[in-house]
């Protein structure tokens, strides 16, 4: 009787997954990497043949250019913010300095004190004649943020909600799973912030619960890459309902020393685009010495698991840092199903214990850094608008490596023997919840 009941539940679950197109949680829909023709010279005139970095880095970035959609630049500067409080303060500070326009995309805007403070700052700027454009996901307004959007629209901010409530009436259909997950701020065409942080008390540790700020990674960028980021914002704005009328300043940025190659990976959820997934594949394939990943949500495709294991097999030091206290427990359980395969393949896995880990980064060979909103999961690859920057700059990468090893001091390594000793019931539970992690 119990077996028959379990069989019925399993059959129903598989039917649900089929109807919503969620078979991708077992093997992502056509996430196979195919050869792509890459031109050495991009539309913006940046010639990778004149690359001043090491040969391997130049070649890697040349291959990776296929996933930059033409957003290639050099002569940029970078400043890191490593927790939610520092990142939010940097965002508020840049907003306060705006004189012409503000372009911002966020996944979450909460209705708490931080959300209200942010809203009033945006309104204050709009009242002073600054053109303010703000786009947020509907799902990210679930904690009281809707009133903030209403307030913004009343005060003159061009505030848009991505995927309004009607779309969430059909949660089992593939199309209605799409989300705006980018975290981007551009001010006056001069400065931009990209990374993992959203707007709310808990991310900055502002709640009265003695919990520390979330471990985030946000980067402030200046230089030609700012123009690429504002063009990426404008490109996605037509998905909203209001027109984009601000005239972008294309030459307001300052250029710095030509010591980097920077790509913007502007990822959409079109069936024929798998830009984020293939960006990761290319970077992993080209790693020679070290590959340090930090991701809060880890549900890789078969192809990513294969490339991580191949990298470890050729002698690359492959390490993956995951949260010990995951804010989405179902995803934590699902990610455990990958541990044994990776550990047996020579990959090292750690769980961060200091606070909630929400940073999304990768460091390759101490020379290339990835920072942005993109996770290492199927939802990112198939269902979200995402934005990463991929930067070949040894100075930035060395800083990122130092941060990584600082984080490892507050982490515990996952050992294969402990994974194998995990109870059968817990393992079964991990696999049973895995398909439903697709919805989160």
PDB file of C-alpha atoms in Angstrom, residues 58-362:
ATOM      1  CA  UNK A  58      44.280  36.875 -23.484  1.00  0.00           C
ATOM      2  CA  UNK A  59      43.237  33.625 -25.170  1.00  0.00           C
ATOM      3  CA  UNK A  60      40.634  32.877 -22.494  1.00  0.00           C
ATOM      4  CA  UNK A  61      39.079  36.319 -22.833  1.00  0.00           C
ATOM      5  CA  UNK A  62      39.124  36.013 -26.615  1.00  0.00           C
ATOM      6  CA  UNK A  63      37.120  32.781 -26.349  1.00  0.00           C
ATOM      7  CA  UNK A  64      34.860  34.271 -23.699  1.00  0.00           C
ATOM      8  CA  UNK A  65      34.029  37.271 -25.880  1.00  0.00           C
ATOM      9  CA  UNK A  66      31.340  35.167 -27.567  1.00  0.00           C
ATOM     10  CA  UNK A  67      29.220  35.535 -24.408  1.00  0.00           C
ATOM     11  CA  UNK A  68      29.767  39.285 -23.912  1.00  0.00           C
ATOM     12  CA  UNK A  69      27.301  40.359 -26.618  1.00  0.00           C
ATOM     13  CA  UNK A  70      29.828  42.966 -27.746  1.00  0.00           C
ATOM     14  CA  UNK A  71      30.209  44.479 -24.269  1.00  0.00           C
ATOM     15  CA  UNK A  72      34.030  44.494 -24.167  1.00  0.00           C
ATOM     16  CA  UNK A  73      36.156  47.262 -22.656  1.00  0.00           C
ATOM     17  CA  UNK A  74      39.447  48.127 -20.979  1.00  0.00           C
ATOM     18  CA  UNK A  75      40.711  51.011 -18.868  1.00  0.00           C
ATOM     19  CA  UNK A  76      38.422  50.388 -15.876  1.00  0.00           C
ATOM     20  CA  UNK A  77      38.800  50.687 -12.104  1.00  0.00           C
ATOM     21  CA  UNK A  78      37.190  48.470  -9.470  1.00  0.00           C
ATOM     22  CA  UNK A  79      36.327  48.754  -5.767  1.00  0.00           C
ATOM     23  CA  UNK A  80      34.972  45.815  -3.770  1.00  0.00           C
ATOM     24  CA  UNK A  81      32.282  45.790  -1.058  1.00  0.00           C
ATOM     25  CA  UNK A  82      32.126  42.515   0.831  1.00  0.00           C
ATOM     26  CA  UNK A  83      28.967  42.536   2.925  1.00  0.00           C
ATOM     27  CA  UNK A  84      25.393  43.693   2.585  1.00  0.00           C
ATOM     28  CA  UNK A  85      25.807  46.757   4.774  1.00  0.00           C
ATOM     29  CA  UNK A  86      28.844  48.121   2.936  1.00  0.00           C
ATOM     30  CA  UNK A  87      27.204  47.404  -0.427  1.00  0.00           C
ATOM     31  CA  UNK A  88      23.921  49.107   0.504  1.00  0.00           C
ATOM     32  CA  UNK A  89      25.770  52.137   1.857  1.00  0.00           C
ATOM     33  CA  UNK A  90      27.720  52.371  -1.409  1.00  0.00           C
ATOM     34  CA  UNK A  91      24.467  52.213  -3.391  1.00  0.00           C
ATOM     35  CA  UNK A  92      22.845  54.940  -1.280  1.00  0.00           C
ATOM     36  CA  UNK A  93      25.939  57.115  -1.545  1.00  0.00           C
ATOM     37  CA  UNK A  94      26.051  56.948  -5.338  1.00  0.00           C
ATOM     38  CA  UNK A  95      22.320  57.696  -5.545  1.00  0.00           C
ATOM     39  CA  UNK A  96      22.847  60.774  -3.358  1.00  0.00           C
ATOM     40  CA  UNK A  97      25.473  62.060  -5.818  1.00  0.00           C
ATOM     41  CA  UNK A  98      23.331  61.653  -8.954  1.00  0.00           C
ATOM     42  CA  UNK A  99      22.784  64.805 -11.023  1.00  0.00           C
ATOM     43  CA  UNK A 100      21.405  63.569 -14.371  1.00  0.00           C
ATOM     44  CA  UNK A 101      19.986  60.055 -14.212  1.00  0.00           C
ATOM     45  CA  UNK A 102      19.790  56.853 -12.203  1.00  0.00           C
ATOM     46  CA  UNK A 103      19.279  53.412 -13.752  1.00  0.00           C
ATOM     47  CA  UNK A 104      18.696  50.550 -11.345  1.00  0.00           C
ATOM     48  CA  UNK A 105      17.548  46.923 -11.431  1.00  0.00           C
ATOM     49  CA  UNK A 106      16.992  44.820  -8.317  1.00  0.00           C
ATOM     50  CA  UNK A 107      15.492  41.454  -7.514  1.00  0.00           C
ATOM     51  CA  UNK A 108      14.184  42.415  -4.057  1.00  0.00           C
ATOM     52  CA  UNK A 109      12.850  45.631  -2.549  1.00  0.00           C
ATOM     53  CA  UNK A 110      11.484  45.067   0.945  1.00  0.00           C
ATOM     54  CA  UNK A 111       8.994  47.243   2.808  1.00  0.00           C
ATOM     55  CA  UNK A 112      11.196  47.744   5.879  1.00  0.00           C
ATOM     56  CA  UNK A 113      13.234  50.754   7.024  1.00  0.00           C
ATOM     57  CA  UNK A 114      15.997  50.204   4.468  1.00  0.00           C
ATOM     58  CA  UNK A 115      13.482  49.819   1.655  1.00  0.00           C
ATOM     59  CA  UNK A 116      11.666  53.000   2.679  1.00  0.00           C
ATOM     60  CA  UNK A 117      14.911  54.960   3.030  1.00  0.00           C
ATOM     61  CA  UNK A 118      15.925  53.853  -0.464  1.00  0.00           C
ATOM     62  CA  UNK A 119      12.498  54.800  -1.837  1.00  0.00           C
ATOM     63  CA  UNK A 120      12.629  58.281  -0.358  1.00  0.00           C
ATOM     64  CA  UNK A 121      16.130  58.837  -1.749  1.00  0.00           C
ATOM     65  CA  UNK A 122      14.910  57.896  -5.223  1.00  0.00           C
ATOM     66  CA  UNK A 123      11.912  60.225  -4.834  1.00  0.00           C
ATOM     67  CA  UNK A 124      14.120  63.061  -3.611  1.00  0.00           C
ATOM     68  CA  UNK A 125      16.275  62.750  -6.715  1.00  0.00           C
ATOM     69  CA  UNK A 126      13.250  62.612  -9.008  1.00  0.00           C
ATOM     70  CA  UNK A 127      11.868  65.767  -7.368  1.00  0.00           C
ATOM     71  CA  UNK A 128      15.165  67.533  -8.124  1.00  0.00           C
ATOM     72  CA  UNK A 129      14.890  66.746 -11.831  1.00  0.00           C
ATOM     73  CA  UNK A 130      17.035  63.611 -11.978  1.00  0.00           C
ATOM     74  CA  UNK A 131      15.614  60.993 -14.364  1.00  0.00           C
ATOM     75  CA  UNK A 132      15.162  57.853 -12.258  1.00  0.00           C
ATOM     76  CA  UNK A 133      14.459  54.420 -13.760  1.00  0.00           C
ATOM     77  CA  UNK A 134      13.925  51.451 -11.452  1.00  0.00           C
ATOM     78  CA  UNK A 135      13.000  47.860 -12.320  1.00  0.00           C
ATOM     79  CA  UNK A 136      12.244  45.163  -9.746  1.00  0.00           C
ATOM     80  CA  UNK A 137      10.859  41.641  -9.867  1.00  0.00           C
ATOM     81  CA  UNK A 138       7.300  41.077  -8.648  1.00  0.00           C
ATOM     82  CA  UNK A 139       8.390  38.117  -6.549  1.00  0.00           C
ATOM     83  CA  UNK A 140      10.911  40.387  -4.833  1.00  0.00           C
ATOM     84  CA  UNK A 141       8.126  42.666  -3.581  1.00  0.00           C
ATOM     85  CA  UNK A 142       6.469  39.965  -1.483  1.00  0.00           C
ATOM     86  CA  UNK A 143       7.722  41.456   1.808  1.00  0.00           C
ATOM     87  CA  UNK A 144       5.907  44.773   1.719  1.00  0.00           C
ATOM     88  CA  UNK A 145       7.747  46.325  -1.196  1.00  0.00           C
ATOM     89  CA  UNK A 146       4.642  47.065  -3.282  1.00  0.00           C
ATOM     90  CA  UNK A 147       3.897  50.234  -1.314  1.00  0.00           C
ATOM     91  CA  UNK A 148       7.379  51.502  -2.125  1.00  0.00           C
ATOM     92  CA  UNK A 149       6.748  51.028  -5.845  1.00  0.00           C
ATOM     93  CA  UNK A 150       3.453  52.921  -5.567  1.00  0.00           C
ATOM     94  CA  UNK A 151       5.245  55.722  -3.733  1.00  0.00           C
ATOM     95  CA  UNK A 152       7.944  55.926  -6.415  1.00  0.00           C
ATOM     96  CA  UNK A 153       5.460  56.175  -9.245  1.00  0.00           C
ATOM     97  CA  UNK A 154       3.572  58.909  -7.389  1.00  0.00           C
ATOM     98  CA  UNK A 155       6.738  60.980  -6.906  1.00  0.00           C
ATOM     99  CA  UNK A 156       7.977  60.809 -10.490  1.00  0.00           C
ATOM    100  CA  UNK A 157      10.249  57.759 -10.529  1.00  0.00           C
ATOM    101  CA  UNK A 158       9.836  55.493 -13.567  1.00  0.00           C
ATOM    102  CA  UNK A 159       9.313  52.366 -11.454  1.00  0.00           C
ATOM    103  CA  UNK A 160       8.454  49.080 -13.135  1.00  0.00           C
ATOM    104  CA  UNK A 161       7.502  45.655 -11.803  1.00  0.00           C
ATOM    105  CA  UNK A 162       8.731  42.698 -13.831  1.00  0.00           C
ATOM    106  CA  UNK A 163       6.130  39.959 -14.253  1.00  0.00           C
ATOM    107  CA  UNK A 164       3.077  41.406 -12.535  1.00  0.00           C
ATOM    108  CA  UNK A 165       0.713  39.223 -10.453  1.00  0.00           C
ATOM    109  CA  UNK A 166      -1.190  37.706 -13.379  1.00  0.00           C
ATOM    110  CA  UNK A 167       1.944  35.838 -14.422  1.00  0.00           C
ATOM    111  CA  UNK A 168       2.194  34.120 -11.058  1.00  0.00           C
ATOM    112  CA  UNK A 169      -1.284  32.668 -11.420  1.00  0.00           C
ATOM    113  CA  UNK A 170       0.331  30.076 -13.676  1.00  0.00           C
ATOM    114  CA  UNK A 171       3.419  28.936 -11.738  1.00  0.00           C
ATOM    115  CA  UNK A 172       3.615  25.570 -13.504  1.00  0.00           C
ATOM    116  CA  UNK A 173       4.116  26.984 -16.979  1.00  0.00           C
ATOM    117  CA  UNK A 174       7.636  27.579 -18.257  1.00  0.00           C
ATOM    118  CA  UNK A 175       7.063  31.117 -19.509  1.00  0.00           C
ATOM    119  CA  UNK A 176       5.762  32.362 -16.176  1.00  0.00           C
ATOM    120  CA  UNK A 177       8.845  31.239 -14.281  1.00  0.00           C
ATOM    121  CA  UNK A 178      10.897  34.147 -15.653  1.00  0.00           C
ATOM    122  CA  UNK A 179      12.388  36.609 -13.151  1.00  0.00           C
ATOM    123  CA  UNK A 180      14.359  39.852 -13.028  1.00  0.00           C
ATOM    124  CA  UNK A 181      17.335  38.855 -10.890  1.00  0.00           C
ATOM    125  CA  UNK A 182      19.949  41.496 -11.829  1.00  0.00           C
ATOM    126  CA  UNK A 183      21.502  43.832  -9.250  1.00  0.00           C
ATOM    127  CA  UNK A 184      22.700  46.903 -11.118  1.00  0.00           C
ATOM    128  CA  UNK A 185      23.006  50.633 -10.464  1.00  0.00           C
ATOM    129  CA  UNK A 186      24.275  53.181 -13.016  1.00  0.00           C
ATOM    130  CA  UNK A 187      24.591  56.871 -12.095  1.00  0.00           C
ATOM    131  CA  UNK A 188      25.085  59.635 -14.680  1.00  0.00           C
ATOM    132  CA  UNK A 189      27.003  57.323 -17.021  1.00  0.00           C
ATOM    133  CA  UNK A 190      30.033  57.738 -14.732  1.00  0.00           C
ATOM    134  CA  UNK A 191      29.839  54.988 -12.137  1.00  0.00           C
ATOM    135  CA  UNK A 192      28.074  51.640 -11.723  1.00  0.00           C
ATOM    136  CA  UNK A 193      27.632  48.991  -9.048  1.00  0.00           C
ATOM    137  CA  UNK A 194      27.160  45.314  -9.904  1.00  0.00           C
ATOM    138  CA  UNK A 195      26.836  42.312  -7.633  1.00  0.00           C
ATOM    139  CA  UNK A 196      24.620  40.241  -5.390  1.00  0.00           C
ATOM    140  CA  UNK A 197      22.936  42.582  -2.900  1.00  0.00           C
ATOM    141  CA  UNK A 198      19.264  43.600  -2.828  1.00  0.00           C
ATOM    142  CA  UNK A 199      17.479  46.291  -0.813  1.00  0.00           C
ATOM    143  CA  UNK A 200      16.264  45.366   2.671  1.00  0.00           C
ATOM    144  CA  UNK A 201      17.191  45.329   6.355  1.00  0.00           C
ATOM    145  CA  UNK A 202      18.338  41.730   6.675  1.00  0.00           C
ATOM    146  CA  UNK A 203      20.937  41.923   3.902  1.00  0.00           C
ATOM    147  CA  UNK A 204      22.717  44.762   5.691  1.00  0.00           C
ATOM    148  CA  UNK A 205      22.256  43.383   9.198  1.00  0.00           C
ATOM    149  CA  UNK A 206      20.016  46.314  10.121  1.00  0.00           C
ATOM    150  CA  UNK A 207      17.406  44.209  11.953  1.00  0.00           C
ATOM    151  CA  UNK A 208      17.412  44.245  15.750  1.00  0.00           C
ATOM    152  CA  UNK A 209      18.329  40.562  15.976  1.00  0.00           C
ATOM    153  CA  UNK A 210      22.122  40.743  16.378  1.00  0.00           C
ATOM    154  CA  UNK A 211      22.607  38.876  13.091  1.00  0.00           C
ATOM    155  CA  UNK A 212      25.568  40.067  11.008  1.00  0.00           C
ATOM    156  CA  UNK A 213      25.204  41.453   7.484  1.00  0.00           C
ATOM    157  CA  UNK A 214      25.026  38.918   4.712  1.00  0.00           C
ATOM    158  CA  UNK A 215      28.305  38.033   3.027  1.00  0.00           C
ATOM    159  CA  UNK A 216      27.802  39.699  -0.365  1.00  0.00           C
ATOM    160  CA  UNK A 217      30.138  40.821  -3.128  1.00  0.00           C
ATOM    161  CA  UNK A 218      29.355  44.100  -4.872  1.00  0.00           C
ATOM    162  CA  UNK A 219      31.808  45.919  -7.109  1.00  0.00           C
ATOM    163  CA  UNK A 220      31.885  49.610  -7.960  1.00  0.00           C
ATOM    164  CA  UNK A 221      33.184  50.163 -11.480  1.00  0.00           C
ATOM    165  CA  UNK A 222      34.367  53.267 -13.289  1.00  0.00           C
ATOM    166  CA  UNK A 223      35.559  53.529 -16.861  1.00  0.00           C
ATOM    167  CA  UNK A 224      34.236  52.457 -20.285  1.00  0.00           C
ATOM    168  CA  UNK A 225      32.461  49.424 -18.799  1.00  0.00           C
ATOM    169  CA  UNK A 226      29.885  51.838 -17.329  1.00  0.00           C
ATOM    170  CA  UNK A 227      28.643  52.579 -20.839  1.00  0.00           C
ATOM    171  CA  UNK A 228      28.270  48.842 -21.525  1.00  0.00           C
ATOM    172  CA  UNK A 229      26.281  48.412 -18.318  1.00  0.00           C
ATOM    173  CA  UNK A 230      23.885  51.272 -19.054  1.00  0.00           C
ATOM    174  CA  UNK A 231      23.338  49.944 -22.577  1.00  0.00           C
ATOM    175  CA  UNK A 232      22.551  46.528 -21.072  1.00  0.00           C
ATOM    176  CA  UNK A 233      19.987  48.175 -18.775  1.00  0.00           C
ATOM    177  CA  UNK A 234      18.380  50.040 -21.664  1.00  0.00           C
ATOM    178  CA  UNK A 235      18.223  46.858 -23.751  1.00  0.00           C
ATOM    179  CA  UNK A 236      16.138  45.061 -21.108  1.00  0.00           C
ATOM    180  CA  UNK A 237      13.898  48.016 -20.250  1.00  0.00           C
ATOM    181  CA  UNK A 238      11.459  47.316 -23.166  1.00  0.00           C
ATOM    182  CA  UNK A 239      10.399  44.249 -21.183  1.00  0.00           C
ATOM    183  CA  UNK A 240       8.702  46.753 -18.880  1.00  0.00           C
ATOM    184  CA  UNK A 241       5.652  48.793 -19.852  1.00  0.00           C
ATOM    185  CA  UNK A 242       6.983  52.349 -19.759  1.00  0.00           C
ATOM    186  CA  UNK A 243       9.168  53.848 -22.473  1.00  0.00           C
ATOM    187  CA  UNK A 244      12.825  54.654 -21.891  1.00  0.00           C
ATOM    188  CA  UNK A 245      13.287  58.350 -22.626  1.00  0.00           C
ATOM    189  CA  UNK A 246      16.494  59.432 -20.894  1.00  0.00           C
ATOM    190  CA  UNK A 247      19.410  60.328 -23.172  1.00  0.00           C
ATOM    191  CA  UNK A 248      22.404  58.317 -22.007  1.00  0.00           C
ATOM    192  CA  UNK A 249      25.728  60.050 -21.607  1.00  0.00           C
ATOM    193  CA  UNK A 250      28.107  57.879 -23.657  1.00  0.00           C
ATOM    194  CA  UNK A 251      31.370  59.680 -22.789  1.00  0.00           C
ATOM    195  CA  UNK A 252      30.901  60.797 -19.189  1.00  0.00           C
ATOM    196  CA  UNK A 253      33.183  58.116 -17.796  1.00  0.00           C
ATOM    197  CA  UNK A 254      36.871  58.525 -17.076  1.00  0.00           C
ATOM    198  CA  UNK A 255      39.326  56.061 -18.644  1.00  0.00           C
ATOM    199  CA  UNK A 256      42.097  54.596 -16.531  1.00  0.00           C
ATOM    200  CA  UNK A 257      45.250  52.616 -17.324  1.00  0.00           C
ATOM    201  CA  UNK A 258      44.725  49.835 -19.899  1.00  0.00           C
ATOM    202  CA  UNK A 259      45.339  47.001 -17.425  1.00  0.00           C
ATOM    203  CA  UNK A 260      42.164  44.998 -17.832  1.00  0.00           C
ATOM    204  CA  UNK A 261      39.836  43.338 -20.309  1.00  0.00           C
ATOM    205  CA  UNK A 262      36.266  43.524 -19.027  1.00  0.00           C
ATOM    206  CA  UNK A 263      33.192  41.750 -20.363  1.00  0.00           C
ATOM    207  CA  UNK A 264      29.556  42.267 -19.398  1.00  0.00           C
ATOM    208  CA  UNK A 265      27.548  39.033 -19.529  1.00  0.00           C
ATOM    209  CA  UNK A 266      23.987  40.270 -20.026  1.00  0.00           C
ATOM    210  CA  UNK A 267      22.002  37.054 -19.742  1.00  0.00           C
ATOM    211  CA  UNK A 268      18.392  36.641 -20.867  1.00  0.00           C
ATOM    212  CA  UNK A 269      16.112  33.608 -20.724  1.00  0.00           C
ATOM    213  CA  UNK A 270      15.594  33.003 -24.438  1.00  0.00           C
ATOM    214  CA  UNK A 271      15.592  29.329 -25.404  1.00  0.00           C
ATOM    215  CA  UNK A 272      18.374  29.872 -27.928  1.00  0.00           C
ATOM    216  CA  UNK A 273      20.606  31.762 -25.486  1.00  0.00           C
ATOM    217  CA  UNK A 274      22.645  30.089 -22.766  1.00  0.00           C
ATOM    218  CA  UNK A 275      25.134  32.854 -22.265  1.00  0.00           C
ATOM    219  CA  UNK A 276      25.677  32.515 -18.502  1.00  0.00           C
ATOM    220  CA  UNK A 277      26.071  28.737 -18.593  1.00  0.00           C
ATOM    221  CA  UNK A 278      28.547  28.803 -21.465  1.00  0.00           C
ATOM    222  CA  UNK A 279      30.434  31.704 -19.891  1.00  0.00           C
ATOM    223  CA  UNK A 280      31.088  29.484 -16.874  1.00  0.00           C
ATOM    224  CA  UNK A 281      31.991  26.497 -19.073  1.00  0.00           C
ATOM    225  CA  UNK A 282      34.563  28.531 -21.022  1.00  0.00           C
ATOM    226  CA  UNK A 283      36.226  29.923 -17.906  1.00  0.00           C
ATOM    227  CA  UNK A 284      36.408  26.530 -16.193  1.00  0.00           C
ATOM    228  CA  UNK A 285      37.828  24.852 -19.303  1.00  0.00           C
ATOM    229  CA  UNK A 286      40.600  27.440 -19.521  1.00  0.00           C
ATOM    230  CA  UNK A 287      41.680  27.269 -15.863  1.00  0.00           C
ATOM    231  CA  UNK A 288      45.308  26.138 -15.500  1.00  0.00           C
ATOM    232  CA  UNK A 289      46.177  26.491 -11.812  1.00  0.00           C
ATOM    233  CA  UNK A 290      43.247  27.474  -9.600  1.00  0.00           C
ATOM    234  CA  UNK A 291      39.492  27.822  -9.728  1.00  0.00           C
ATOM    235  CA  UNK A 292      37.744  29.300  -6.685  1.00  0.00           C
ATOM    236  CA  UNK A 293      33.929  29.408  -6.740  1.00  0.00           C
ATOM    237  CA  UNK A 294      31.584  31.084  -4.245  1.00  0.00           C
ATOM    238  CA  UNK A 295      27.859  30.539  -4.804  1.00  0.00           C
ATOM    239  CA  UNK A 296      24.839  30.428  -2.477  1.00  0.00           C
ATOM    240  CA  UNK A 297      22.719  28.297  -4.824  1.00  0.00           C
ATOM    241  CA  UNK A 298      24.571  25.395  -6.400  1.00  0.00           C
ATOM    242  CA  UNK A 299      22.610  23.185  -8.809  1.00  0.00           C
ATOM    243  CA  UNK A 300      24.968  22.768 -11.764  1.00  0.00           C
ATOM    244  CA  UNK A 301      24.212  21.094 -15.064  1.00  0.00           C
ATOM    245  CA  UNK A 302      25.780  17.770 -15.985  1.00  0.00           C
ATOM    246  CA  UNK A 303      28.195  19.674 -18.233  1.00  0.00           C
ATOM    247  CA  UNK A 304      29.388  21.987 -15.464  1.00  0.00           C
ATOM    248  CA  UNK A 305      29.952  19.073 -13.088  1.00  0.00           C
ATOM    249  CA  UNK A 306      31.922  17.327 -15.817  1.00  0.00           C
ATOM    250  CA  UNK A 307      34.130  20.367 -16.474  1.00  0.00           C
ATOM    251  CA  UNK A 308      34.788  20.920 -12.762  1.00  0.00           C
ATOM    252  CA  UNK A 309      35.917  17.304 -12.420  1.00  0.00           C
ATOM    253  CA  UNK A 310      38.029  17.542 -15.566  1.00  0.00           C
ATOM    254  CA  UNK A 311      39.723  20.661 -14.219  1.00  0.00           C
ATOM    255  CA  UNK A 312      40.563  18.895 -10.952  1.00  0.00           C
ATOM    256  CA  UNK A 313      41.855  15.872 -12.905  1.00  0.00           C
ATOM    257  CA  UNK A 314      44.335  18.026 -14.833  1.00  0.00           C
ATOM    258  CA  UNK A 315      45.761  19.418 -11.599  1.00  0.00           C
ATOM    259  CA  UNK A 316      43.731  22.600 -11.127  1.00  0.00           C
ATOM    260  CA  UNK A 317      43.021  23.500  -7.491  1.00  0.00           C
ATOM    261  CA  UNK A 318      39.201  23.519  -7.639  1.00  0.00           C
ATOM    262  CA  UNK A 319      37.357  24.770  -4.561  1.00  0.00           C
ATOM    263  CA  UNK A 320      33.680  25.543  -4.065  1.00  0.00           C
ATOM    264  CA  UNK A 321      32.462  27.677  -1.150  1.00  0.00           C
ATOM    265  CA  UNK A 322      28.786  27.240  -0.254  1.00  0.00           C
ATOM    266  CA  UNK A 323      26.653  28.554   2.633  1.00  0.00           C
ATOM    267  CA  UNK A 324      26.241  26.540   5.806  1.00  0.00           C
ATOM    268  CA  UNK A 325      23.172  28.614   6.680  1.00  0.00           C
ATOM    269  CA  UNK A 326      21.309  28.764   3.376  1.00  0.00           C
ATOM    270  CA  UNK A 327      18.372  31.171   3.286  1.00  0.00           C
ATOM    271  CA  UNK A 328      16.564  28.645   1.032  1.00  0.00           C
ATOM    272  CA  UNK A 329      16.837  25.275   2.798  1.00  0.00           C
ATOM    273  CA  UNK A 330      15.383  23.279  -0.104  1.00  0.00           C
ATOM    274  CA  UNK A 331      18.211  24.443  -2.352  1.00  0.00           C
ATOM    275  CA  UNK A 332      20.746  23.452   0.286  1.00  0.00           C
ATOM    276  CA  UNK A 333      19.332  19.923   0.373  1.00  0.00           C
ATOM    277  CA  UNK A 334      19.308  19.706  -3.415  1.00  0.00           C
ATOM    278  CA  UNK A 335      22.911  20.907  -3.704  1.00  0.00           C
ATOM    279  CA  UNK A 336      24.066  18.077  -1.425  1.00  0.00           C
ATOM    280  CA  UNK A 337      23.207  15.583  -4.168  1.00  0.00           C
ATOM    281  CA  UNK A 338      26.286  16.811  -6.084  1.00  0.00           C
ATOM    282  CA  UNK A 339      28.778  16.531  -3.228  1.00  0.00           C
ATOM    283  CA  UNK A 340      29.884  12.910  -3.605  1.00  0.00           C
ATOM    284  CA  UNK A 341      30.486  13.118  -7.352  1.00  0.00           C
ATOM    285  CA  UNK A 342      32.567  16.260  -7.036  1.00  0.00           C
ATOM    286  CA  UNK A 343      34.559  15.136  -4.001  1.00  0.00           C
ATOM    287  CA  UNK A 344      35.402  11.825  -5.665  1.00  0.00           C
ATOM    288  CA  UNK A 345      36.597  13.842  -8.654  1.00  0.00           C
ATOM    289  CA  UNK A 346      39.078  15.830  -6.565  1.00  0.00           C
ATOM    290  CA  UNK A 347      37.012  18.995  -6.072  1.00  0.00           C
ATOM    291  CA  UNK A 348      37.119  20.544  -2.584  1.00  0.00           C
ATOM    292  CA  UNK A 349      33.889  21.818  -1.022  1.00  0.00           C
ATOM    293  CA  UNK A 350      33.516  24.137   1.979  1.00  0.00           C
ATOM    294  CA  UNK A 351      30.539  25.447   3.941  1.00  0.00           C
ATOM    295  CA  UNK A 352      30.737  29.049   5.184  1.00  0.00           C
ATOM    296  CA  UNK A 353      29.648  29.524   8.817  1.00  0.00           C
ATOM    297  CA  UNK A 354      30.215  33.196   9.650  1.00  0.00           C
ATOM    298  CA  UNK A 355      26.917  34.569   8.265  1.00  0.00           C
ATOM    299  CA  UNK A 356      24.518  34.025   5.370  1.00  0.00           C
ATOM    300  CA  UNK A 357      26.665  33.609   2.254  1.00  0.00           C
ATOM    301  CA  UNK A 358      25.055  35.267  -0.774  1.00  0.00           C
ATOM    302  CA  UNK A 359      28.054  36.309  -2.915  1.00  0.00           C
ATOM    303  CA  UNK A 360      28.261  34.985  -6.481  1.00  0.00           C
ATOM    304  CA  UNK A 361      31.892  34.985  -7.630  1.00  0.00           C
ATOM    305  CA  UNK A 362      34.585  33.001  -9.375  1.00  0.00           C
TER     306      UNK A 362
END
